[in-house]
CSV table of C-alpha atoms and ligand atoms in Angstrom, one decimal:
chain,number,residue,atom,x,y,z
A,242,UNK,CA,122.6,115.2,19.9
A,243,UNK,CA,124.0,112.3,21.8
A,244,UNK,CA,120.8,110.1,23.4
A,245,UNK,CA,120.9,110.7,27.0
A,246,UNK,CA,117.9,108.7,28.6
A,247,UNK,CA,117.6,111.1,31.6
A,248,UNK,CA,116.1,113.4,28.7
A,249,UNK,CA,113.7,111.0,27.9
A,250,UNK,CA,112.4,110.5,31.8
A,251,UNK,CA,112.1,114.3,32.0
A,252,UNK,CA,109.9,114.6,28.8
A,253,UNK,CA,107.8,112.0,29.1
A,254,UNK,CA,107.1,114.2,33.0
A,255,UNK,CA,106.7,117.0,31.7
A,256,UNK,CA,104.1,115.9,29.2
A,257,UNK,CA,102.2,114.3,31.7
A,258,UNK,CA,102.8,117.5,34.2
A,259,UNK,CA,101.0,119.8,31.1
A,260,UNK,CA,97.6,117.0,30.7
A,261,UNK,CA,97.9,117.8,34.9
A,262,UNK,CA,97.4,121.3,34.5
A,263,UNK,CA,100.6,121.1,37.0
A,264,UNK,CA,102.3,125.1,37.5
A,265,UNK,CA,106.1,123.6,37.3
A,266,UNK,CA,106.8,124.5,41.4
A,267,UNK,CA,104.2,121.4,42.3
A,268,UNK,CA,106.2,119.2,40.2
A,269,UNK,CA,110.1,121.0,40.1
A,270,UNK,CA,111.6,118.0,42.5
A,271,UNK,CA,110.6,115.6,40.7
A,272,UNK,CA,113.4,116.2,37.8
A,273,UNK,CA,116.0,115.7,40.3
A,274,UNK,CA,117.7,112.5,42.3
A,275,UNK,CA,117.6,113.3,45.6
A,276,UNK,CA,121.2,111.6,45.8
A,277,UNK,CA,123.8,110.4,43.6
A,278,UNK,CA,126.5,108.8,44.9
A,279,UNK,CA,129.7,107.5,43.1
A,280,UNK,CA,132.6,105.0,44.7
A,281,UNK,CA,135.5,103.7,43.2
A,282,UNK,CA,135.0,100.6,44.0
A,283,UNK,CA,139.2,98.8,43.7
A,284,UNK,CA,139.5,94.7,43.5
A,285,UNK,CA,141.7,92.0,43.2
A,286,UNK,CA,141.5,90.3,40.6
A,287,UNK,CA,143.1,86.7,40.8
A,288,UNK,CA,146.5,87.2,38.7
A,289,UNK,CA,147.5,89.1,42.0
A,290,UNK,CA,146.9,92.8,40.0
A,291,UNK,CA,144.4,95.9,41.4
A,292,UNK,CA,141.4,97.3,39.2
A,293,UNK,CA,139.6,99.9,40.2
A,294,UNK,CA,136.2,99.5,39.0
A,295,UNK,CA,133.9,102.8,38.6
A,296,UNK,CA,130.2,101.9,40.4
A,297,UNK,CA,126.9,104.4,41.0
A,298,UNK,CA,124.0,104.7,43.5
A,299,UNK,CA,121.1,107.3,42.6
A,300,UNK,CA,117.9,107.4,44.9
A,301,UNK,CA,115.6,109.3,43.0
A,302,UNK,CA,112.9,109.7,45.2
A,303,UNK,CA,112.2,109.0,48.6
A,304,UNK,CA,108.8,110.8,48.7
A,305,UNK,CA,106.3,107.9,48.7
A,306,UNK,CA,108.8,105.0,50.3
A,307,UNK,CA,112.0,103.8,50.6
A,308,UNK,CA,114.4,103.8,47.5
A,309,UNK,CA,114.3,100.6,45.6
A,310,UNK,CA,116.0,99.1,42.1
A,311,UNK,CA,118.1,97.0,41.0
A,312,UNK,CA,121.9,97.2,40.2
A,313,UNK,CA,123.1,96.8,36.9
A,314,UNK,CA,126.9,95.2,35.4
A,315,UNK,CA,127.5,96.1,32.2
A,316,UNK,CA,130.1,97.7,30.5
A,317,UNK,CA,128.3,101.0,29.1
A,318,UNK,CA,126.1,101.9,32.6
A,319,UNK,CA,127.2,105.2,33.4
A,320,UNK,CA,125.8,108.4,35.8
A,321,UNK,CA,123.1,109.2,33.2
A,322,UNK,CA,122.1,105.8,32.5
A,323,UNK,CA,121.5,105.2,36.4
A,324,UNK,CA,119.7,108.7,37.1
A,325,UNK,CA,116.8,107.8,34.6
A,326,UNK,CA,117.0,104.2,35.5
A,327,UNK,CA,116.8,105.4,38.7
A,328,UNK,CA,113.6,108.1,37.9
A,329,UNK,CA,111.9,105.2,36.1
A,330,UNK,CA,111.6,103.0,39.2
A,331,UNK,CA,109.8,105.9,40.9
A,332,UNK,CA,107.1,105.9,38.8
A,333,UNK,CA,107.5,101.7,37.8
A,334,UNK,CA,106.4,102.1,41.6
A,335,UNK,CA,104.1,104.3,41.8
A,336,UNK,CA,101.8,102.8,38.9
A,337,UNK,CA,102.0,99.6,40.5
A,338,UNK,CA,100.9,101.0,43.5
A,339,UNK,CA,103.6,99.9,46.5
A,340,UNK,CA,104.7,102.2,49.2
A,341,UNK,CA,108.9,102.4,47.1
A,342,UNK,CA,110.4,105.6,45.7
A,343,UNK,CA,113.3,105.1,43.6
A,344,UNK,CA,116.7,104.1,43.4
A,345,UNK,CA,119.2,102.2,40.9
A,346,UNK,CA,122.8,102.0,41.0
A,347,UNK,CA,125.7,100.2,38.4
A,348,UNK,CA,128.9,99.6,38.3
A,349,UNK,CA,130.7,99.8,34.6
A,350,UNK,CA,131.6,96.3,34.3
A,351,UNK,CA,131.3,93.6,31.7
A,352,UNK,CA,131.3,90.3,34.5
A,353,UNK,CA,131.4,88.1,31.5
A,354,UNK,CA,134.9,88.5,31.4
A,355,UNK,CA,135.5,88.3,35.5
A,356,UNK,CA,135.7,85.0,37.5
A,357,UNK,CA,132.6,84.1,39.8
A,358,UNK,CA,135.6,84.5,42.8
A,359,UNK,CA,136.6,88.3,41.2
A,360,UNK,CA,132.8,89.0,40.7
A,361,UNK,CA,132.2,87.8,44.4
A,362,UNK,CA,134.6,90.5,45.4
A,363,UNK,CA,133.3,93.1,42.8
A,364,UNK,CA,129.4,92.9,45.0
A,365,UNK,CA,131.5,92.4,48.0
A,366,UNK,CA,133.1,95.7,48.1
A,367,UNK,CA,130.5,97.4,46.3
A,368,UNK,CA,127.8,96.8,48.6
A,369,UNK,CA,130.5,98.1,51.3
A,370,UNK,CA,130.5,101.5,49.2
A,371,UNK,CA,127.7,101.7,48.9
A,372,UNK,CA,126.1,100.3,52.8
A,373,UNK,CA,126.3,104.4,54.1
A,374,UNK,CA,123.2,104.7,52.3
A,375,UNK,CA,121.2,101.4,51.7
A,376,UNK,CA,119.1,99.3,53.7
A,377,UNK,CA,115.5,98.0,54.7
A,378,UNK,CA,113.9,101.5,55.5
A,379,UNK,CA,116.5,103.4,53.5
A,380,UNK,CA,117.0,102.2,49.9
A,381,UNK,CA,116.7,98.2,49.1
A,382,UNK,CA,118.6,96.7,45.6
A,383,UNK,CA,117.7,94.2,43.2
A,384,UNK,CA,118.9,92.0,40.3
A,385,UNK,CA,118.9,93.8,36.9
A,386,UNK,CA,121.3,93.2,33.8
A,387,UNK,CA,124.5,91.5,34.5
A,388,UNK,CA,123.4,90.7,38.0
A,389,UNK,CA,121.9,87.3,39.4
A,390,UNK,CA,120.4,86.3,43.1
A,391,UNK,CA,123.5,84.7,43.1
A,392,UNK,CA,124.7,88.5,43.4
A,393,UNK,CA,121.7,89.6,45.8
A,394,UNK,CA,122.8,86.6,48.0
A,395,UNK,CA,126.4,88.7,48.5
A,396,UNK,CA,125.1,91.6,49.2
A,397,UNK,CA,122.8,90.5,51.8
A,398,UNK,CA,125.8,88.3,53.7
A,399,UNK,CA,128.3,91.4,53.5
A,400,UNK,CA,125.6,93.7,54.7
A,401,UNK,CA,124.5,91.6,57.3
A,402,UNK,CA,127.9,91.4,58.2
A,403,UNK,CA,128.8,94.6,58.3
A,404,UNK,CA,125.6,94.7,60.3
A,405,UNK,CA,126.5,92.7,62.9
A,406,UNK,CA,123.1,90.2,62.3
A,407,UNK,CA,121.3,88.8,59.5
A,408,UNK,CA,119.3,92.0,57.5
A,409,UNK,CA,117.2,90.0,54.5
A,410,UNK,CA,115.2,93.5,53.5
A,411,UNK,CA,118.2,95.0,52.5
A,412,UNK,CA,117.9,93.6,49.2
A,413,UNK,CA,115.6,91.4,47.2
A,414,UNK,CA,116.1,88.8,44.0
A,415,UNK,CA,117.8,86.9,46.7
A,416,UNK,CA,118.2,82.8,46.5
A,417,UNK,CA,114.9,81.4,48.3
A,418,UNK,CA,116.9,79.3,50.9
A,419,UNK,CA,118.1,83.2,51.8
A,420,UNK,CA,114.9,84.8,52.3
A,421,UNK,CA,114.4,84.9,48.4
A,422,UNK,CA,110.8,84.5,47.3
A,423,UNK,CA,108.8,82.6,45.9
A,424,UNK,CA,108.1,83.5,41.9
A,425,UNK,CA,110.7,86.2,41.9
A,426,UNK,CA,112.9,84.8,39.4
A,427,UNK,CA,110.6,85.0,37.4
A,428,UNK,CA,108.3,87.6,37.9
A,429,UNK,CA,109.0,90.2,35.8
A,430,UNK,CA,109.1,87.9,31.9
A,431,UNK,CA,105.3,86.9,34.6
A,432,UNK,CA,103.8,90.8,33.9
A,433,UNK,CA,105.1,90.9,30.9
A,434,UNK,CA,103.3,88.0,29.9
A,435,UNK,CA,99.9,89.4,31.6
A,436,UNK,CA,100.3,92.9,30.1
A,437,UNK,CA,100.5,90.8,26.7
A,438,UNK,CA,97.7,89.1,27.8
A,439,UNK,CA,96.0,91.8,28.7
A,440,UNK,CA,96.6,94.0,25.5
A,441,UNK,CA,95.6,91.1,22.8
A,442,UNK,CA,92.6,90.6,24.2
A,443,UNK,CA,91.4,94.4,24.3
A,444,UNK,CA,92.5,94.6,21.0
A,445,UNK,CA,91.0,91.3,20.5
A,446,UNK,CA,93.7,89.4,19.5
A,447,UNK,CA,93.5,85.7,19.8
A,448,UNK,CA,96.9,84.7,22.0
A,449,UNK,CA,96.7,81.4,19.7
A,450,UNK,CA,97.5,83.2,16.9
A,451,UNK,CA,99.6,85.2,17.6
A,452,UNK,CA,102.8,85.6,16.8
A,453,UNK,CA,105.9,86.6,19.5
A,454,UNK,CA,109.4,88.8,18.8
A,455,UNK,CA,111.6,88.9,21.6
A,456,UNK,CA,114.8,90.7,22.3
A,457,UNK,CA,116.8,90.0,24.5
A,458,UNK,CA,117.0,86.3,26.0
A,459,UNK,CA,117.9,87.2,30.1
A,460,UNK,CA,116.0,87.1,32.7
A,461,UNK,CA,113.0,89.3,31.8
A,462,UNK,CA,113.0,88.7,27.9
A,463,UNK,CA,113.8,84.1,28.1
A,464,UNK,CA,111.4,83.6,30.8
A,465,UNK,CA,108.8,86.3,28.4
A,466,UNK,CA,109.0,84.1,25.9
A,467,UNK,CA,108.6,80.6,27.5
A,468,UNK,CA,105.8,81.9,29.6
A,469,UNK,CA,104.3,82.9,26.3
A,470,UNK,CA,105.0,80.5,25.0
A,471,UNK,CA,103.0,77.9,27.3
A,472,UNK,CA,100.1,80.5,26.8
A,473,UNK,CA,100.2,78.9,23.4
A,474,UNK,CA,101.1,81.8,21.1
A,475,UNK,CA,103.8,81.4,18.5
A,476,UNK,CA,107.5,83.2,19.8
A,477,UNK,CA,109.2,83.4,15.8
A,478,UNK,CA,112.7,85.8,16.6
A,479,UNK,CA,114.4,85.7,19.6
A,480,UNK,CA,118.2,87.3,19.7
A,481,UNK,CA,120.9,88.3,21.9
A,482,UNK,CA,123.7,89.7,22.2
A,483,UNK,CA,125.1,87.6,20.2
A,484,UNK,CA,122.6,87.9,17.6
A,485,UNK,CA,119.4,86.6,16.7
A,486,UNK,CA,117.2,83.2,15.5
A,487,UNK,CA,114.0,83.2,13.5
A,488,UNK,CA,112.0,80.1,12.9
A,489,UNK,CA,108.0,80.8,11.1
A,490,UNK,CA,106.6,77.8,12.2
A,491,UNK,CA,107.7,78.2,16.0
A,492,UNK,CA,110.6,77.9,18.0
A,493,UNK,CA,111.5,75.7,20.6
A,494,UNK,CA,111.2,78.0,24.1
A,495,UNK,CA,112.2,75.3,26.1
A,496,UNK,CA,114.6,73.7,24.6
A,497,UNK,CA,116.2,77.4,23.9
A,498,UNK,CA,116.1,78.6,27.6
A,499,UNK,CA,117.3,75.2,29.1
A,500,UNK,CA,120.5,75.8,26.9
A,501,UNK,CA,120.7,79.5,27.9
A,502,UNK,CA,120.8,78.7,31.4
A,503,UNK,CA,123.9,77.3,31.7
A,504,UNK,CA,126.6,80.4,32.6
A,505,UNK,CA,128.2,81.6,29.0
A,506,UNK,CA,126.2,79.6,26.8
A,507,UNK,CA,124.5,82.4,24.0
A,508,UNK,CA,122.7,82.2,21.1
A,509,UNK,CA,125.1,82.2,19.0
A,510,UNK,CA,125.8,78.5,19.7
A,511,UNK,CA,122.0,77.2,19.8
A,512,UNK,CA,120.6,74.6,17.2
A,513,UNK,CA,117.9,73.6,16.2
A,514,UNK,CA,116.0,72.0,13.1
A,515,UNK,CA,114.6,74.8,10.5
A,516,UNK,CA,115.9,77.5,12.6
A,517,UNK,CA,116.9,80.8,10.3
A,518,UNK,CA,120.9,83.2,11.5
A,519,UNK,CA,119.6,86.5,11.5
A,520,UNK,CA,120.6,90.1,12.6
A,521,UNK,CA,119.5,91.5,16.2
A,522,UNK,CA,117.7,94.8,13.8
A,523,UNK,CA,115.6,91.8,11.9
A,524,UNK,CA,114.2,90.5,14.9
A,525,UNK,CA,113.1,94.0,16.3
A,526,UNK,CA,111.8,94.6,12.2
A,527,UNK,CA,110.4,91.4,12.4
A,528,UNK,CA,106.3,91.0,11.4
A,529,UNK,CA,104.6,90.1,14.6
A,530,UNK,CA,101.9,90.4,16.7
A,531,UNK,CA,104.0,91.6,20.2
A,532,UNK,CA,107.5,92.8,19.5
A,533,UNK,CA,109.1,92.3,23.7
A,534,UNK,CA,112.2,94.6,23.8
A,535,UNK,CA,114.4,92.8,26.9
A,536,UNK,CA,117.4,94.1,26.5
A,537,UNK,CA,118.8,97.9,26.7
A,538,UNK,CA,117.8,101.1,26.4
A,539,UNK,CA,117.0,103.4,23.1
A,540,UNK,CA,117.0,100.4,20.9
A,541,UNK,CA,113.5,101.6,19.7
A,542,UNK,CA,115.1,104.9,17.8
A,543,UNK,CA,114.6,107.5,15.5
A,544,UNK,CA,116.6,105.4,13.2
A,545,UNK,CA,114.5,102.5,13.5
A,546,UNK,CA,110.9,102.8,14.1
A,547,UNK,CA,109.3,103.5,10.9
A,548,UNK,CA,110.6,100.3,10.0
A,549,UNK,CA,109.0,98.4,12.5
A,550,UNK,CA,106.3,96.3,12.4
A,551,UNK,CA,104.7,94.8,14.8
A,552,UNK,CA,100.9,95.5,15.8
A,553,UNK,CA,101.8,95.4,19.7
A,554,UNK,CA,104.9,96.7,21.4
A,555,UNK,CA,105.4,95.2,25.1
A,556,UNK,CA,108.8,96.5,26.3
A,557,UNK,CA,110.5,94.2,28.6
A,558,UNK,CA,113.0,96.4,29.1
A,559,UNK,CA,113.4,99.9,30.6
A,560,UNK,CA,113.3,102.2,28.2
A,561,UNK,CA,113.9,100.7,25.2
A,562,UNK,CA,111.7,102.9,22.8
A,563,UNK,CA,113.4,106.8,22.6
A,564,UNK,CA,110.7,109.6,22.6
A,565,UNK,CA,110.6,109.9,19.5
A,566,UNK,CA,110.4,106.6,18.1
A,567,UNK,CA,107.4,106.6,20.4
A,568,UNK,CA,105.9,109.4,18.2
A,569,UNK,CA,106.8,107.6,16.0
A,570,UNK,CA,105.1,104.6,16.1
A,571,UNK,CA,101.8,106.1,17.7
A,572,UNK,CA,101.5,107.7,13.8
A,573,UNK,CA,101.7,104.0,13.0
A,574,UNK,CA,99.1,102.7,15.2
A,575,UNK,CA,101.2,100.6,16.4
A,576,UNK,CA,99.8,100.3,20.6
A,577,UNK,CA,102.8,99.8,23.4
A,578,UNK,CA,102.4,98.9,26.8
A,579,UNK,CA,104.8,100.7,28.6
A,580,UNK,CA,107.9,99.7,30.5
A,581,UNK,CA,106.6,101.0,33.7
A,582,UNK,CA,104.3,98.6,33.8
A,583,UNK,CA,104.1,96.4,31.0
A,584,UNK,CA,108.2,95.0,33.6
A,585,UNK,CA,106.8,95.9,37.4
A,586,UNK,CA,105.7,92.2,37.6
A,587,UNK,CA,109.5,92.0,39.3
A,588,UNK,CA,109.2,95.0,41.5
A,589,UNK,CA,105.6,94.2,42.7
A,590,UNK,CA,107.7,90.6,44.0
A,591,UNK,CA,110.3,92.4,45.4
A,592,UNK,CA,108.1,94.2,47.2
A,593,UNK,CA,106.4,90.5,48.4
A,594,UNK,CA,109.7,89.7,49.4
A,595,UNK,CA,110.3,92.5,51.1
A,596,UNK,CA,107.6,92.2,53.4
A,597,UNK,CA,107.5,88.4,53.9
A,598,UNK,CA,111.2,89.8,55.1
A,599,UNK,CA,110.3,92.3,57.1
A,600,UNK,CA,107.2,89.5,59.4
A,601,UNK,CA,109.8,86.7,59.1
A,602,UNK,CA,107.2,84.6,56.5
A,603,UNK,CA,107.3,82.5,53.4
A,604,UNK,CA,104.9,82.8,51.1
A,605,UNK,CA,103.8,79.9,48.1
A,606,UNK,CA,104.5,80.4,44.9
A,607,UNK,CA,100.5,79.9,44.1
A,608,UNK,CA,99.6,83.1,46.8
A,609,UNK,CA,102.5,85.4,45.1
A,610,UNK,CA,101.7,85.1,41.8
A,611,UNK,CA,98.1,85.4,42.0
A,612,UNK,CA,98.5,88.7,43.6
A,613,UNK,CA,100.8,90.1,41.2
A,614,UNK,CA,98.2,89.1,38.8
A,615,UNK,CA,95.8,91.0,40.6
A,616,UNK,CA,98.4,94.0,41.3
A,617,UNK,CA,99.2,93.9,36.6
A,618,UNK,CA,95.6,93.5,36.3
A,619,UNK,CA,94.3,96.7,38.5
A,620,UNK,CA,97.5,98.6,37.2
A,621,UNK,CA,97.1,97.3,33.6
A,622,UNK,CA,93.2,99.0,33.1
A,623,UNK,CA,93.6,102.3,35.6
A,624,UNK,CA,95.9,102.9,32.5
A,625,UNK,CA,94.1,101.6,30.1
A,626,UNK,CA,91.5,103.6,30.9
A,627,UNK,CA,92.8,106.7,31.5
A,628,UNK,CA,94.5,106.2,28.1
A,629,UNK,CA,91.3,105.9,26.6
A,630,UNK,CA,90.0,108.6,28.3
A,631,UNK,CA,92.1,110.9,27.6
A,632,UNK,CA,92.9,109.7,24.4
A,633,UNK,CA,96.5,109.6,24.8
A,634,UNK,CA,99.1,106.8,24.9
A,635,UNK,CA,99.5,103.9,26.8
A,636,UNK,CA,102.7,105.9,28.3
A,637,UNK,CA,101.5,109.2,28.8
A,638,UNK,CA,98.5,107.5,30.5
A,639,UNK,CA,101.1,105.7,32.8
A,640,UNK,CA,102.5,108.4,34.0
A,641,UNK,CA,99.5,110.3,34.5
A,642,UNK,CA,98.8,108.2,36.7
A,643,UNK,CA,102.1,107.8,38.2
A,644,UNK,CA,102.8,111.7,38.8
A,645,UNK,CA,99.9,112.7,40.4
A,646,UNK,CA,100.7,109.8,42.6
A,647,UNK,CA,104.5,111.3,43.1
A,648,UNK,CA,103.0,114.8,43.1
A,649,UNK,CA,100.5,114.4,45.7
A,650,UNK,CA,102.6,112.4,48.3
A,651,UNK,CA,105.6,115.4,48.0
A,652,UNK,CA,102.3,118.0,48.7
A,653,UNK,CA,101.0,116.1,52.0
A,654,UNK,CA,104.8,116.4,52.9
A,655,UNK,CA,105.4,119.6,52.3
A,656,UNK,CA,108.9,120.3,51.8
A,657,UNK,CA,110.8,120.6,54.8
A,658,UNK,CA,112.2,122.9,57.1
B,161,NAD,P1,120.1,90.1,31.7
B,161,NAD,O1,121.5,90.9,32.0
B,161,NAD,O2,118.9,88.9,32.3
B,161,NAD,O3,119.2,90.0,30.3
B,161,NAD,C1,120.1,91.0,28.9
B,161,NAD,C2,119.8,89.9,28.0
B,161,NAD,O4,119.7,91.0,26.9
B,161,NAD,C3,120.9,89.0,27.6
B,161,NAD,O5,120.4,87.6,27.0
B,161,NAD,C4,122.0,89.5,27.1
B,161,NAD,O6,122.3,88.9,25.6
B,161,NAD,C5,120.9,91.0,25.9
B,161,NAD,N1,121.1,92.1,25.0
B,161,NAD,C6,122.6,92.5,26.0
B,161,NAD,N2,122.4,93.5,24.7
B,161,NAD,C7,122.1,93.2,23.5
B,161,NAD,C8,121.6,93.6,22.3
B,161,NAD,N3,122.1,94.9,22.2
B,161,NAD,N4,120.8,92.9,21.7
B,161,NAD,C9,120.3,92.0,21.6
B,161,NAD,N5,120.2,91.7,23.1
B,161,NAD,C10,120.9,92.1,24.0
B,161,NAD,O7,118.9,91.1,32.1
B,161,NAD,P2,117.6,91.1,32.0
B,161,NAD,O8,117.4,91.4,34.4
B,161,NAD,O9,116.5,90.4,31.6
B,161,NAD,O10,117.0,93.1,32.1
B,161,NAD,C11,116.9,93.2,30.8
B,161,NAD,C12,116.4,94.6,30.8
B,161,NAD,O11,114.5,94.5,31.5
B,161,NAD,C13,117.0,95.7,31.7
B,161,NAD,O12,116.3,96.9,30.2
B,161,NAD,C14,116.7,95.3,33.0
B,161,NAD,O13,116.1,97.0,33.3
B,161,NAD,C15,114.8,95.0,32.6
B,161,NAD,N6,114.3,94.2,33.8
B,161,NAD,C16,114.4,93.4,34.5
B,161,NAD,C17,113.9,93.1,35.6
B,161,NAD,C18,114.2,92.1,36.4
B,161,NAD,O14,113.5,91.9,37.1
B,161,NAD,N7,116.0,91.0,35.9
B,161,NAD,C19,113.4,94.0,36.1
B,161,NAD,C20,112.2,95.2,34.9
B,161,NAD,C21,113.6,96.0,34.4
């Protein structure tokens, strides 16, 4: 059967609901996205031709607050993927205990094949087409795969122009100059790093003796790699869409990040003494202390889970591990810090950005990072404790906390009318 990430979400929810002892009526509504919007986005290309791109914005839940979640530009975007990503946002915001529901958007496009001007026109038209359902108190987009601060800036400007006044709180992950928060660009990777440190400490692993592999050296992967490198860990394997590199003595992560920071640069063009070129599969299956999948969904699945040799997995990406793989990893004794906890640093600092925008405040980076650390610390420990107490995996532990918060909010709101 073809892999459908939304089935993964439903299976995880069912598992948690059973442990929590919920009747089907109590959580039935969580299984469906509240609102799904499909749009066809016409774009004038640089050569004068017109192309129409398919786009989506899905609001999975607004029970705990406005929908919140990124916008993905990728050629494989589809509605089920966006639905799953939106649902993961609901549970992620609930684990982090921030007052948001979950949403996600996407456009079926390979952004590397468009010029910057074409990307801008696509973004502005897509924003106009989803404008009826987004807004600071409705649904607040942010960056995801294939989008960045520049794209968020165009969204902010387009929405503000349509609104007739500047509306920075409509989107997070903006350039600092437009009301972006200090620390937001690094926040997801910083959260991944913190979760890796916490789990290593719980398992008695000294980070200075730990080896790390990172799949996907994009925003999340490269910051996670750099911050763990700065903590003294040895990052031995990394990859991106062009393949992977390995060096037993540890890679020069700052040099790699510097190289990748130029638009269009891929790891396949990077050189360093003593590196071996390896495949993406080999990165995932490398013999390391901590594996960080930070690319896309469905990377660790039934086919390769048995070959994973890492002791710990910290999910930088959303949904990198299938539910079948989860069981295999668990039986092998591999400890996994789940996406909705491990990569929640991004949405937590997005929340800080929104709060600053609404109050016209600017916090210093130190303050942002300290608040993020406190939030992550609390979220990690609450998940770790409940998982221990119930004898379940950290993923199930995270869903026990998240689902309970969502269901309790639904209970108090009731069903209108
Ligand atoms: P990005 O576009 O910056 O980076 C994605 C990286 O993955 C790129 O380096 C790309 O080359 C690589 N990649 C793509 N396909 C690959 C493959 N088959 N094998 C290896 N590498 C591959 O995206 P990002 O923002 O870093 O997001 C990565 C993941 O983290 C996604 O699952 C996203 O949903 C999740 N996430 C992102 C944020 C955020 O703040 N950006 C927050 C939470 C979760």
